mmCIF file of C-alpha atoms in Angstrom:
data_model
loop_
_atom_site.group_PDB
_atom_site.id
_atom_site.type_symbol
_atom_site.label_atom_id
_atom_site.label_comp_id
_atom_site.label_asym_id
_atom_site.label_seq_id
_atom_site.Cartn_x
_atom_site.Cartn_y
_atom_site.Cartn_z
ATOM 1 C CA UNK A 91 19.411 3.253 -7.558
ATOM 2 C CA UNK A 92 17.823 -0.027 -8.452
ATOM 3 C CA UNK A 93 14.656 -2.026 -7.259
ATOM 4 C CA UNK A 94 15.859 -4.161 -5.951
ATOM 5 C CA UNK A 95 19.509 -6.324 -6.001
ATOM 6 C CA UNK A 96 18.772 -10.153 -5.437
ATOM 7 C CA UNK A 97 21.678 -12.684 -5.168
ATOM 8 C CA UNK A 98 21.776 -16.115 -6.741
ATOM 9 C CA UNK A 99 22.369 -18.486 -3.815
ATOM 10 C CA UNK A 100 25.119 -21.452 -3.839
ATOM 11 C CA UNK A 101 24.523 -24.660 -5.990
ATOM 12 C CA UNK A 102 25.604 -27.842 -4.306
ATOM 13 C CA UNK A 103 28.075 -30.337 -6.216
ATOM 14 C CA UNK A 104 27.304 -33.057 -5.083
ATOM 15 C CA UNK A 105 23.289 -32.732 -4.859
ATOM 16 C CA UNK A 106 23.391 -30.310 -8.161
ATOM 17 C CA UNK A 107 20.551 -28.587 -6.173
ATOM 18 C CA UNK A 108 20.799 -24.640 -5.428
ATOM 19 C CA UNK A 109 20.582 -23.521 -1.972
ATOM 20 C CA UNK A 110 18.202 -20.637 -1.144
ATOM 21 C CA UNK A 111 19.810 -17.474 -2.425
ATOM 22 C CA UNK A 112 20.991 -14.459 -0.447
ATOM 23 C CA UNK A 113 18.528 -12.052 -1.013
ATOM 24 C CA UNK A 114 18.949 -8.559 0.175
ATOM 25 C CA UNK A 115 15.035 -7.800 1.006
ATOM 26 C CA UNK A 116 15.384 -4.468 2.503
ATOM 27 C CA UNK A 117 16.951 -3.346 -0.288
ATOM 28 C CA UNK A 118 13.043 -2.591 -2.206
ATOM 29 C CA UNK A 119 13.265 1.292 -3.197
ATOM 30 C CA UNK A 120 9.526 2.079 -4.595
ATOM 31 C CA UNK A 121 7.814 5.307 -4.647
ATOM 32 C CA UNK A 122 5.569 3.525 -2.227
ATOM 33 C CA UNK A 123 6.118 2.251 1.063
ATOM 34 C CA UNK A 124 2.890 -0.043 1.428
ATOM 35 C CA UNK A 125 3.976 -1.642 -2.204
ATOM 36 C CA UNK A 126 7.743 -1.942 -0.646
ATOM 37 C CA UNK A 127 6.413 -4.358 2.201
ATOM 38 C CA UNK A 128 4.674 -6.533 0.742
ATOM 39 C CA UNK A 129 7.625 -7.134 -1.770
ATOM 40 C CA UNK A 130 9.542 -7.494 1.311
ATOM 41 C CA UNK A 131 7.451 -10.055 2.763
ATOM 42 C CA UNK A 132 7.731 -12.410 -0.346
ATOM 43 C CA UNK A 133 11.158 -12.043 -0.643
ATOM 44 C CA UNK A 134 11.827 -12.922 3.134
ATOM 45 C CA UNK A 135 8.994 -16.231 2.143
ATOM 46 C CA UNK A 136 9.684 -16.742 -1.421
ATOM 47 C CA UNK A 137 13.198 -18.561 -0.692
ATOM 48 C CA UNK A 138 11.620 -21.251 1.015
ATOM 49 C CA UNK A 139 8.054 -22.395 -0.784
ATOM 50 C CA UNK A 140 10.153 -25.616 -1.665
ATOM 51 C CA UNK A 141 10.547 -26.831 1.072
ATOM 52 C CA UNK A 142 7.361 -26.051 3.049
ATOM 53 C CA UNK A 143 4.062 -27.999 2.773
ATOM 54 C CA UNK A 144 1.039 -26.398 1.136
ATOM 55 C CA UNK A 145 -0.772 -25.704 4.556
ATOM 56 C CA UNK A 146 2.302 -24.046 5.452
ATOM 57 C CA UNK A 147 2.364 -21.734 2.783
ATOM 58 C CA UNK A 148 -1.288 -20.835 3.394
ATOM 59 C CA UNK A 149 -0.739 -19.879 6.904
ATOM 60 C CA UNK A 150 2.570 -18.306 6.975
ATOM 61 C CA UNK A 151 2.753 -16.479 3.436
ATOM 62 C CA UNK A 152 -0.712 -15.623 2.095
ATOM 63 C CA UNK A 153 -1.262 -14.314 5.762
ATOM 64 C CA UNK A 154 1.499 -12.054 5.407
ATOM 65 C CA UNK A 155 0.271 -10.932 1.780
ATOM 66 C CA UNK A 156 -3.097 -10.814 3.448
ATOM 67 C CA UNK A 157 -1.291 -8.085 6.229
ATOM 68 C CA UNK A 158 0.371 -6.164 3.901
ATOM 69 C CA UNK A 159 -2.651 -5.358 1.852
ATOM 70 C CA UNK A 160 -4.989 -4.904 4.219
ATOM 71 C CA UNK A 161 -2.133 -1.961 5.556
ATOM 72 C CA UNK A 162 -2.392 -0.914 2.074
ATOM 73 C CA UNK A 163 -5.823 -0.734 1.995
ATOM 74 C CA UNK A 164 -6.418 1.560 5.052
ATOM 75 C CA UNK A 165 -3.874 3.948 4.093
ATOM 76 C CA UNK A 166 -5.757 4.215 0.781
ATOM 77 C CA UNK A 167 -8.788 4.707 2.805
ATOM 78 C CA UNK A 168 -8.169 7.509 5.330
ATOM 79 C CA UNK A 169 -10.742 9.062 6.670
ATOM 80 C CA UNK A 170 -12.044 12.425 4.544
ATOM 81 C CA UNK A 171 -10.059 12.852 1.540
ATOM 82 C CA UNK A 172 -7.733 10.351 1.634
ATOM 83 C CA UNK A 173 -4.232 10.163 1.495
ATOM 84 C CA UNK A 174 -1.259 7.973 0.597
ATOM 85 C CA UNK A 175 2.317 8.469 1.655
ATOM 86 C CA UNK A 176 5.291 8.170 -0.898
ATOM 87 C CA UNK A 177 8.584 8.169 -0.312
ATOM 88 C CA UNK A 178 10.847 11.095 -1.786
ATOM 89 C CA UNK A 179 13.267 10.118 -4.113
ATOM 90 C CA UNK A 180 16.253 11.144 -1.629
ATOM 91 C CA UNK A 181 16.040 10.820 2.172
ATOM 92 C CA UNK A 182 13.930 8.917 4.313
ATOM 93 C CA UNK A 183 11.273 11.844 4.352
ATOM 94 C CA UNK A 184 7.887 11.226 2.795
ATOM 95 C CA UNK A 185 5.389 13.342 1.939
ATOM 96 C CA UNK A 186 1.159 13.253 1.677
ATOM 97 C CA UNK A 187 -0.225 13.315 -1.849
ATOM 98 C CA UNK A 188 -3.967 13.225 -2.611
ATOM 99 C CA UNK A 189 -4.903 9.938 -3.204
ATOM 100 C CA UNK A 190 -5.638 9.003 -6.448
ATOM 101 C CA UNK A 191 -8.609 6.483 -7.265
ATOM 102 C CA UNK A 192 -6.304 4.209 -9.507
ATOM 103 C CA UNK A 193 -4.645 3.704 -6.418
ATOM 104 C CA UNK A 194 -7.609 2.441 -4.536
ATOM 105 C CA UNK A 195 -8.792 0.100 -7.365
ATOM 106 C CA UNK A 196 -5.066 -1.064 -7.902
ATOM 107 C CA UNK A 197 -4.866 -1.884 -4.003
ATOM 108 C CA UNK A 198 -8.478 -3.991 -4.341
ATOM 109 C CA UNK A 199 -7.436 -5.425 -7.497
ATOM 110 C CA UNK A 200 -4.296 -6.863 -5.952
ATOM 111 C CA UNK A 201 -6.370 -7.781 -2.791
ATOM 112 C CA UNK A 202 -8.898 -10.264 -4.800
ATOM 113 C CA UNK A 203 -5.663 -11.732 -6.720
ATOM 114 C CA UNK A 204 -4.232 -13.099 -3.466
ATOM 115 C CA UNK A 205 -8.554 -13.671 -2.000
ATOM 116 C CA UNK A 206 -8.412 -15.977 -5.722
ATOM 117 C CA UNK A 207 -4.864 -17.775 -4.201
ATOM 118 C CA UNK A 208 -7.042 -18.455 -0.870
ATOM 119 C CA UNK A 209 -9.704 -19.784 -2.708
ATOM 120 C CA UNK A 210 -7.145 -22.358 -4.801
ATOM 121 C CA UNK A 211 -5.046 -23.320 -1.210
ATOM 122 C CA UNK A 212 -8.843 -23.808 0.275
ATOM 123 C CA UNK A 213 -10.066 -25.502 -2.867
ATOM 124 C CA UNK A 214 -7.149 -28.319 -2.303
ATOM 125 C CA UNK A 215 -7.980 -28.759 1.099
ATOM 126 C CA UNK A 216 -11.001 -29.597 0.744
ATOM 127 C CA UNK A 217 -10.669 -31.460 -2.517
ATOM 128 C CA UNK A 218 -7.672 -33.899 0.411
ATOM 129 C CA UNK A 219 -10.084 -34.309 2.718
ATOM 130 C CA UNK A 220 -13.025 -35.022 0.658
ATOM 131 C CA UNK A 221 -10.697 -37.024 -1.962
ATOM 132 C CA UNK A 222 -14.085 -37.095 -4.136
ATOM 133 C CA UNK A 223 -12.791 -39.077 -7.570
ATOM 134 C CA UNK A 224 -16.100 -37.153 -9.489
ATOM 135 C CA UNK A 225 -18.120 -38.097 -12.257
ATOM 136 C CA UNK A 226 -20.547 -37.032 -15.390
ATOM 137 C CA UNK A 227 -22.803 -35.335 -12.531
ATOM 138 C CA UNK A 228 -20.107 -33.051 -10.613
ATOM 139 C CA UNK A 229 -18.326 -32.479 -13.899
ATOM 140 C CA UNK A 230 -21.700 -31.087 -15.473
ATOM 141 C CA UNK A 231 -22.103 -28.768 -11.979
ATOM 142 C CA UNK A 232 -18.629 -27.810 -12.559
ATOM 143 C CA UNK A 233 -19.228 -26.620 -16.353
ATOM 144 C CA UNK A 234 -22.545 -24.779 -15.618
ATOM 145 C CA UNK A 235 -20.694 -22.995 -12.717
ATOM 146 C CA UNK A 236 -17.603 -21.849 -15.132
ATOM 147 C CA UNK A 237 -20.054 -21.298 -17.818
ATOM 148 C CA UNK A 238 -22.181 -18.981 -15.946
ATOM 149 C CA UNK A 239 -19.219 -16.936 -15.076
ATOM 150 C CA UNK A 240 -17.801 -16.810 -18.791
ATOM 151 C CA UNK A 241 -21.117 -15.411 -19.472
ATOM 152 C CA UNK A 242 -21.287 -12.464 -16.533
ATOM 153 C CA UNK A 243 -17.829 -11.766 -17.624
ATOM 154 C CA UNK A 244 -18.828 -11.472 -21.302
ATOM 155 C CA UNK A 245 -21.595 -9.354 -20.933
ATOM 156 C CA UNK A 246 -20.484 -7.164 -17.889
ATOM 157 C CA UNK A 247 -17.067 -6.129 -20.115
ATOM 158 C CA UNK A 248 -20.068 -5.783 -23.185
ATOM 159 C CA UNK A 249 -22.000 -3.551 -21.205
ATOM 160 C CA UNK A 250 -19.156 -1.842 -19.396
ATOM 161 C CA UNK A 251 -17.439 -0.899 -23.029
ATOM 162 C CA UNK A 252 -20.386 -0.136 -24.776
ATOM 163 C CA UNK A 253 -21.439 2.247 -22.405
ATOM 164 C CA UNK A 254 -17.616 4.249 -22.193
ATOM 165 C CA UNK A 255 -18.503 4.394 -26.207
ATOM 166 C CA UNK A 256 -21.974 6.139 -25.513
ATOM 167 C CA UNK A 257 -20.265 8.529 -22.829
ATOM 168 C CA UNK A 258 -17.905 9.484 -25.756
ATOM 169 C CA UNK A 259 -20.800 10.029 -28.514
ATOM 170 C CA UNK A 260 -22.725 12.438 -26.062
ATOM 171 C CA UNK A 261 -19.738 14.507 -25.470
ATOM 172 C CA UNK A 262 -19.318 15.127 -29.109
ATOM 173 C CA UNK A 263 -23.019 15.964 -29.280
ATOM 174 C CA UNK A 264 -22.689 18.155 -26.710
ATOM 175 C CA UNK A 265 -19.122 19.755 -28.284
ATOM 176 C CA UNK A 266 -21.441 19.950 -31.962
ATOM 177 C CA UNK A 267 -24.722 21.780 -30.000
ATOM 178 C CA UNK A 268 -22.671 24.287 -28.607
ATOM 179 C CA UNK A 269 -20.804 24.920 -31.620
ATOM 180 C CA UNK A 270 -24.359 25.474 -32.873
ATOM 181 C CA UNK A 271 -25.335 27.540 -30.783
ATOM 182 C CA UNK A 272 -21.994 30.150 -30.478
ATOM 183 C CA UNK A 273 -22.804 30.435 -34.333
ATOM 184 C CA UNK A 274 -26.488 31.653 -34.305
ATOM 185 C CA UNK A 275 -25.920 33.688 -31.392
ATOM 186 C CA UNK A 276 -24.843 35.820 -34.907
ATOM 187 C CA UNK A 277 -28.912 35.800 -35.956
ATOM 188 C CA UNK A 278 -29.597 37.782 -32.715
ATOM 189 C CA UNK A 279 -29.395 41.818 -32.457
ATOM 190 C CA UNK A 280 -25.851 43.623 -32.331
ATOM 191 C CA UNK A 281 -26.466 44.992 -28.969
ATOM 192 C CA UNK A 282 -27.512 42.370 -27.578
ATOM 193 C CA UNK A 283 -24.235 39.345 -28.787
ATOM 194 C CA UNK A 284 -21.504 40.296 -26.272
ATOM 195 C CA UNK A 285 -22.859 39.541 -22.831
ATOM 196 C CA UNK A 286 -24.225 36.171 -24.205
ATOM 197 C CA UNK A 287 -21.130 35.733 -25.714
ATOM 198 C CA UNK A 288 -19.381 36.190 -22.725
ATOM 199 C CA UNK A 289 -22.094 33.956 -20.467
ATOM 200 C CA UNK A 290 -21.465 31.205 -23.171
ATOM 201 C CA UNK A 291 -17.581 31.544 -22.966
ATOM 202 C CA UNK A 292 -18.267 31.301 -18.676
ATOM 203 C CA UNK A 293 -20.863 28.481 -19.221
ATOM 204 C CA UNK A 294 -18.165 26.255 -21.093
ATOM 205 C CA UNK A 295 -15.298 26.580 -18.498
ATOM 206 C CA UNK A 296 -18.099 25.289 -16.089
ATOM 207 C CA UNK A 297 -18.288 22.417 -18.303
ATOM 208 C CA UNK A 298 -14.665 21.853 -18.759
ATOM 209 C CA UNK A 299 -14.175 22.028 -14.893
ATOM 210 C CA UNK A 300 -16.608 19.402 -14.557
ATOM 211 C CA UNK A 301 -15.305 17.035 -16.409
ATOM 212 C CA UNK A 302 -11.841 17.545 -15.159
ATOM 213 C CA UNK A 303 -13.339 16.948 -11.998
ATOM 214 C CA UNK A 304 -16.056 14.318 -12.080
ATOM 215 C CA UNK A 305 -14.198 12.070 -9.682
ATOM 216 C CA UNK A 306 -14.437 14.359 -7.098
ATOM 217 C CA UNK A 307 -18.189 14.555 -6.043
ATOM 218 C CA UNK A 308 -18.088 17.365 -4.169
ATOM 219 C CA UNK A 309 -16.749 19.959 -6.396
ATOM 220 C CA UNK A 310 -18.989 18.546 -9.336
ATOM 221 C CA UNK A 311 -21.691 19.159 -7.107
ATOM 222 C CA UNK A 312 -20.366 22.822 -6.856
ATOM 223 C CA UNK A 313 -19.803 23.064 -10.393
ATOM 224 C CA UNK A 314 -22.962 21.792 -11.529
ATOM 225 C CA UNK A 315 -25.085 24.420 -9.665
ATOM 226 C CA UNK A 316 -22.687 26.879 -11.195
ATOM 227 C CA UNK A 317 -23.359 25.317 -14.650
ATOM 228 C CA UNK A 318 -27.368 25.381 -14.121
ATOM 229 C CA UNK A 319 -27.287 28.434 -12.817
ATOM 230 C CA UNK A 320 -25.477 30.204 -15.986
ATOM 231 C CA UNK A 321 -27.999 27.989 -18.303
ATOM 232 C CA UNK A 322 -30.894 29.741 -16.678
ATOM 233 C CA UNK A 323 -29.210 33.371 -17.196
ATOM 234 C CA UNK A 324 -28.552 32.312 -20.705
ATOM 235 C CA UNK A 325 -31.966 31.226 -21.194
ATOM 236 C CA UNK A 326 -33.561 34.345 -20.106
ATOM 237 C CA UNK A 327 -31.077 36.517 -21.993
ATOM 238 C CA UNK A 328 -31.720 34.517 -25.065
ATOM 239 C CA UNK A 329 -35.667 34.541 -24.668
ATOM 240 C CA UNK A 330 -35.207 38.730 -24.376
ATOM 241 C CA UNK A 331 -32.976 39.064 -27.170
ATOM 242 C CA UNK A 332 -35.144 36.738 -29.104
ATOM 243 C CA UNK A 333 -37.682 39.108 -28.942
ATOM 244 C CA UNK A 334 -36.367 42.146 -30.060
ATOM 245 C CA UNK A 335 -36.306 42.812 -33.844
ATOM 246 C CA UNK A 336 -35.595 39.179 -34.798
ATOM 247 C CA UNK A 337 -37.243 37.578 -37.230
ATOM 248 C CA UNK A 338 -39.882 34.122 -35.641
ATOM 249 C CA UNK A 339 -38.317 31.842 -37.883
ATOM 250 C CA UNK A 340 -34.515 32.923 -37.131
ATOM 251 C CA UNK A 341 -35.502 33.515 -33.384
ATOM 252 C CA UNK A 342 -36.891 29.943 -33.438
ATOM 253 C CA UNK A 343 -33.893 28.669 -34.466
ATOM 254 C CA UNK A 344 -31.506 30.088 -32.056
ATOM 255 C CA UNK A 345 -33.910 29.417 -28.785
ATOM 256 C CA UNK A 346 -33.585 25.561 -30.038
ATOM 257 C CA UNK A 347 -29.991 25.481 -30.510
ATOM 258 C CA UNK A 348 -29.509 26.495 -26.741
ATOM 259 C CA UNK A 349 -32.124 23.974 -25.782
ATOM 260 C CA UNK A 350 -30.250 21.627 -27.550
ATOM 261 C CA UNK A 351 -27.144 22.525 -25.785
ATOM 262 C CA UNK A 352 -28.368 22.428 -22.712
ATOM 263 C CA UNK A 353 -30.541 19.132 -23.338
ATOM 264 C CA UNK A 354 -26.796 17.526 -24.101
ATOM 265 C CA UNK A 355 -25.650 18.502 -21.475
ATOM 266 C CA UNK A 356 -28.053 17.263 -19.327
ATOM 267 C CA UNK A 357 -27.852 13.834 -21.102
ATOM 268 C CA UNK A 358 -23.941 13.359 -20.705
ATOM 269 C CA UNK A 359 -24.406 13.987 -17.266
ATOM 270 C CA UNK A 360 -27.017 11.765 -16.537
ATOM 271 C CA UNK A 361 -25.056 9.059 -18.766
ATOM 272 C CA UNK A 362 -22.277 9.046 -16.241
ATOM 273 C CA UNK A 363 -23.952 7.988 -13.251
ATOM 274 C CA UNK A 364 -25.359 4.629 -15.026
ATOM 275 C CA UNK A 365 -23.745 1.936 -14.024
ATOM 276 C CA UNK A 366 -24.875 -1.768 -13.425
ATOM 277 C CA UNK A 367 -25.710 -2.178 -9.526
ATOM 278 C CA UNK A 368 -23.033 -3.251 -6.635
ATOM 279 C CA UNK A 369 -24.858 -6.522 -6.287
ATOM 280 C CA UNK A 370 -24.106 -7.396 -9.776
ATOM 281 C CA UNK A 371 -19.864 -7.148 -8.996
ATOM 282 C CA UNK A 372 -20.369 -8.456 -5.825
ATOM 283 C CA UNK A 373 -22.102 -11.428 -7.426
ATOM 284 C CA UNK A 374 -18.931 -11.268 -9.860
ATOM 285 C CA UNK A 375 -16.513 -11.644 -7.513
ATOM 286 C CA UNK A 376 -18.204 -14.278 -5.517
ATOM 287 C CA UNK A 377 -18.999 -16.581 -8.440
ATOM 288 C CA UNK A 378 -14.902 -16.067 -9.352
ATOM 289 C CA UNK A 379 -13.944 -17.014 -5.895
ATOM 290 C CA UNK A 380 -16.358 -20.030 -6.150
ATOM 291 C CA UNK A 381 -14.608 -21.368 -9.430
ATOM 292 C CA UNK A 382 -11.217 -20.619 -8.021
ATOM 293 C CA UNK A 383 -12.368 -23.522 -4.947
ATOM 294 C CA UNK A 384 -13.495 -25.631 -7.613
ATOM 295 C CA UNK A 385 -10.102 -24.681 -9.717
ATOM 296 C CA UNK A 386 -8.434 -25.816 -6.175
ATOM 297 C CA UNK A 387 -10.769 -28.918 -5.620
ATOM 298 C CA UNK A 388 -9.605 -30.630 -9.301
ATOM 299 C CA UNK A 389 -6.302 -29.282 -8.408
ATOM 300 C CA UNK A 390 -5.959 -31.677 -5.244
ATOM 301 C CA UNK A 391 -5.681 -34.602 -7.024
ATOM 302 C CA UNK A 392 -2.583 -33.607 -9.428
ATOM 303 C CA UNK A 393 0.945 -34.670 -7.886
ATOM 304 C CA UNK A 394 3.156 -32.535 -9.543
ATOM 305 C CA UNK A 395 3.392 -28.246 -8.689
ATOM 306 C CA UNK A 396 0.441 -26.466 -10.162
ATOM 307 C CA UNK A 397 1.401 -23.160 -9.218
ATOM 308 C CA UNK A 398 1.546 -21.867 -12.633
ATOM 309 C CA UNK A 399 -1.909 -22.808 -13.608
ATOM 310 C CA UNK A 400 -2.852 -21.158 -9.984
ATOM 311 C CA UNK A 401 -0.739 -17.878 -10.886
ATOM 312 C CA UNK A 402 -2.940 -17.616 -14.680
ATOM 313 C CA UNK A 403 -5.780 -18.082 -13.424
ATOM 314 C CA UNK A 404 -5.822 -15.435 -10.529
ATOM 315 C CA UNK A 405 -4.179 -12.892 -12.896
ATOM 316 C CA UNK A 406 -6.349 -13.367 -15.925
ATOM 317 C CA UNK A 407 -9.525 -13.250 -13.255
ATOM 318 C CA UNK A 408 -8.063 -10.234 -12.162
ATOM 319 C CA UNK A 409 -7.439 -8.373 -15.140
ATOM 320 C CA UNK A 410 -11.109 -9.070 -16.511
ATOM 321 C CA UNK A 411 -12.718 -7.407 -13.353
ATOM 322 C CA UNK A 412 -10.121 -4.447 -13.191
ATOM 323 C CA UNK A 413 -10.585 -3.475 -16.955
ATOM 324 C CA UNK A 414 -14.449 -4.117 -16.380
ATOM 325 C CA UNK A 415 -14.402 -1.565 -13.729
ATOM 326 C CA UNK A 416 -11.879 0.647 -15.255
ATOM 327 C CA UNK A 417 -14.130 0.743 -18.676
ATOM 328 C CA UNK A 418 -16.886 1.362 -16.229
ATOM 329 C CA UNK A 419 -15.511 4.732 -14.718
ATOM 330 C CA UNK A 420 -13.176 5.760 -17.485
ATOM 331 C CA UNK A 421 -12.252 8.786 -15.821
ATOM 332 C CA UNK A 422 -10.563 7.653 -13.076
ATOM 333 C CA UNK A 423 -8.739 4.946 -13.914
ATOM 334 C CA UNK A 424 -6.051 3.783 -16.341
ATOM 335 C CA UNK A 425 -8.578 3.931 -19.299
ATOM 336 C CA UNK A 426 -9.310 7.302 -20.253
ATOM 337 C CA UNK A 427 -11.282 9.405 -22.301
ATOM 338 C CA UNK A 428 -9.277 12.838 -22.069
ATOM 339 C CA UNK A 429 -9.157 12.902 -26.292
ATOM 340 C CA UNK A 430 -12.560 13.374 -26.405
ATOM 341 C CA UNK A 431 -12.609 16.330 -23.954
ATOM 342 C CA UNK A 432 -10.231 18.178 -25.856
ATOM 343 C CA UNK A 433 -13.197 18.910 -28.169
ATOM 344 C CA UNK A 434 -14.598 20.566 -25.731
ATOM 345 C CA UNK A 435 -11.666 22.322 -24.878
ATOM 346 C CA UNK A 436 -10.536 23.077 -28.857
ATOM 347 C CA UNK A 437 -14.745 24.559 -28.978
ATOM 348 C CA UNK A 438 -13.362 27.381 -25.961
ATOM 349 C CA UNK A 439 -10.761 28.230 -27.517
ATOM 350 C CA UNK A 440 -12.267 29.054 -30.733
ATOM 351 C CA UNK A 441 -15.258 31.322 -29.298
ATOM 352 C CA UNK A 442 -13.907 34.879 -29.786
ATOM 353 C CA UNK A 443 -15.540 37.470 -31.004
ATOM 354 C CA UNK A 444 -16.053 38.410 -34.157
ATOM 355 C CA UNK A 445 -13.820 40.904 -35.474
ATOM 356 C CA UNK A 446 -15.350 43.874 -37.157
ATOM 357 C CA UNK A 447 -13.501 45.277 -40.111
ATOM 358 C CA UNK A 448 -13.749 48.617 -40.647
ATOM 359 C CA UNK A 449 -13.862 50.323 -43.986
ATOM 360 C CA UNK A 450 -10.950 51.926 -45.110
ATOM 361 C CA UNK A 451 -11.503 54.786 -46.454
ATOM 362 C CA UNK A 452 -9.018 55.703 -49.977
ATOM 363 C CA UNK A 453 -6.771 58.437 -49.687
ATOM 364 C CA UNK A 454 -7.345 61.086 -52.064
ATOM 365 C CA UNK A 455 -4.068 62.258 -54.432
#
């Protein structure tokens, strides 16, 4: 079954003009229902931007978009662990799915593209009523205002990419230490190499649960304290076994190769809760909306339809913030980093234990 199955409308001899066409807008079959009505609504509104003034398409269709969305955006944020319905691929039925946080950053991003349309369709009205003609001094506002946000922009992406790359570089340090460490577990007694073997083996499926699940806070938080609290039983089975007919300099080298472990673990961790401060994409968003009125303002004055120049700007503005934020918190967005974690996951499956060969003993004639 298709999307959707729009018709073409009538074309008029005489007038050579085509007359709205016969569009079928119930006819939307997404996976999800919030999605479906707002395609609805610009169907039902779409036919007849033509012939409506500006103001009219202001009030009538960006407050339907405006509905829709906001409907959108409370289903995405249910109370507790939210939720979001879709729609079975036979039937009527739907059916609740956790929600995931792609969703909720795909719902705002499409929220600020129609908040950047609002801006525009205010920007015009004021730039009627005002009818200011300009000059050198509002044209050098105008550039310092665009500039500045070319250069948040610039730097935000920067920051936001560079630090995805350092994210990436720790978990590799951390894959290498441990790696390390399973090796010179070797330099420690017989006796004593199979229950740290095993407490390594338990500590790094703690590790690769928590990075499956870093999105969800609360069972990090539970996996963390499980993490910490096999370091601290590896710790104090290393320090014993360290002890024990080892030689200082070999016994040295294993106790640092578990600190070292543990110290990159620490610092992958800690890497993935910086992140610049709300106020700064707050700011961000503002100083977009503010160009988008002065977009709007400049806009006033043109005669012919400018809604293609409206439509690239809102989508490019868009696109910067969502990759900024989705470079931000690579894990839970489109942008991932799950190629790097199957280092971690290619380092478990390689710590076995060693086999012991036996002697074999030749068979006499």
């Amino acid at each position: 079954m298709g999307v959707f199955n729009p018709g073409r409308g009538v074309r008029d001899a005489q007038s050579g003009t085509r007359s709205p066409p016969d569009l079928n807008c119930n006819n939307f079959h997404l996976p999800f229902p919030p999605v479906n009505e707002i395609l609805r609504c610009a169907c039902i509104h779409a036919p007849h931007w033509s012939t409506r003034t500006g103001a009219a398409v202001s009030r009538v269709d960006c407050a339907c978009a405006i509905a829709s969305l906001s409907r959108l955006l409370l289903s995405l944020l249910r109370s507790g662990r939210a939720s979001v319905p879709l729609a079975r691929s036979s039937g009527n039925r739907t059916r609740e799915v956790p929600m995931g946080y792609s969703f909720l950053l795909a719902g705002l991003a499409a929220a600020f593209f129609v908040a950047l349309f609002g801006a525009i369709a205010l920007g015009k009205r004021l730039g009627r009523k005002l009818e200011e003609n300009g000059g050198a001094g509002v044209a050098a506002i105008e550039a310092s205002v665009f500039a500045l946000l070319g250069l948040l922009v610039a730097f935000t992406f920067s920051g936001a990419a560079q630090r995805m790359a350092d994210r990436r570089d720790l978990l590799i340090q951390e894959v290498n230490a441990i790696g390390t460490a399973w090796l010179r577990v070797d330099l420690l007694p017989p006796a004593a190499q199979p229950a740290l073997r095993a407490q390594f083996r338990h500590y790094v499926d703690q590790r690769i649960l928590y990075e499956r699940h870093v999105a969800d806070l609360d069972a990090r938080t539970g996996i963390a304290a499980k993490a910490s609290a096999l370091q601290m039983d590896i710790w104090r089975a290393s320090v014993g076994a360290a002890r024990d007919d080892v030689a200082p300099p070999l016994a040295a080298s294993y106790v640092q190769a578990v600190n070292d472990m543990f110290d990159a673990a620490t610092a992958l961790v800690a890497a993935q809760k910086v992140h610049p401060p709300m106020a700064a994409y707050v700011f961000l968003g503002f100083l977009a909306l503010i160009c988008a009125g002065l977009v709007g303002v400049k806009l006033a004055a043109t005669q012919r339809g400018t809604l293609l120049h409206e439509l690239i700007y809102a989508l490019v503005m868009t696109a910067a913030l969502y990759i900024i934020i989705d470079f931000e918190f690579p894990r839970i967005g489109t942008i991932r980093i799950d190629q790097s974690d199957a280092l971690l996951v290619s380092q478990r499956q390689a710590m076995v234990d060693p086999t012991v060969v036996l002697p074999v003993t030749p068979r006499l004639p």
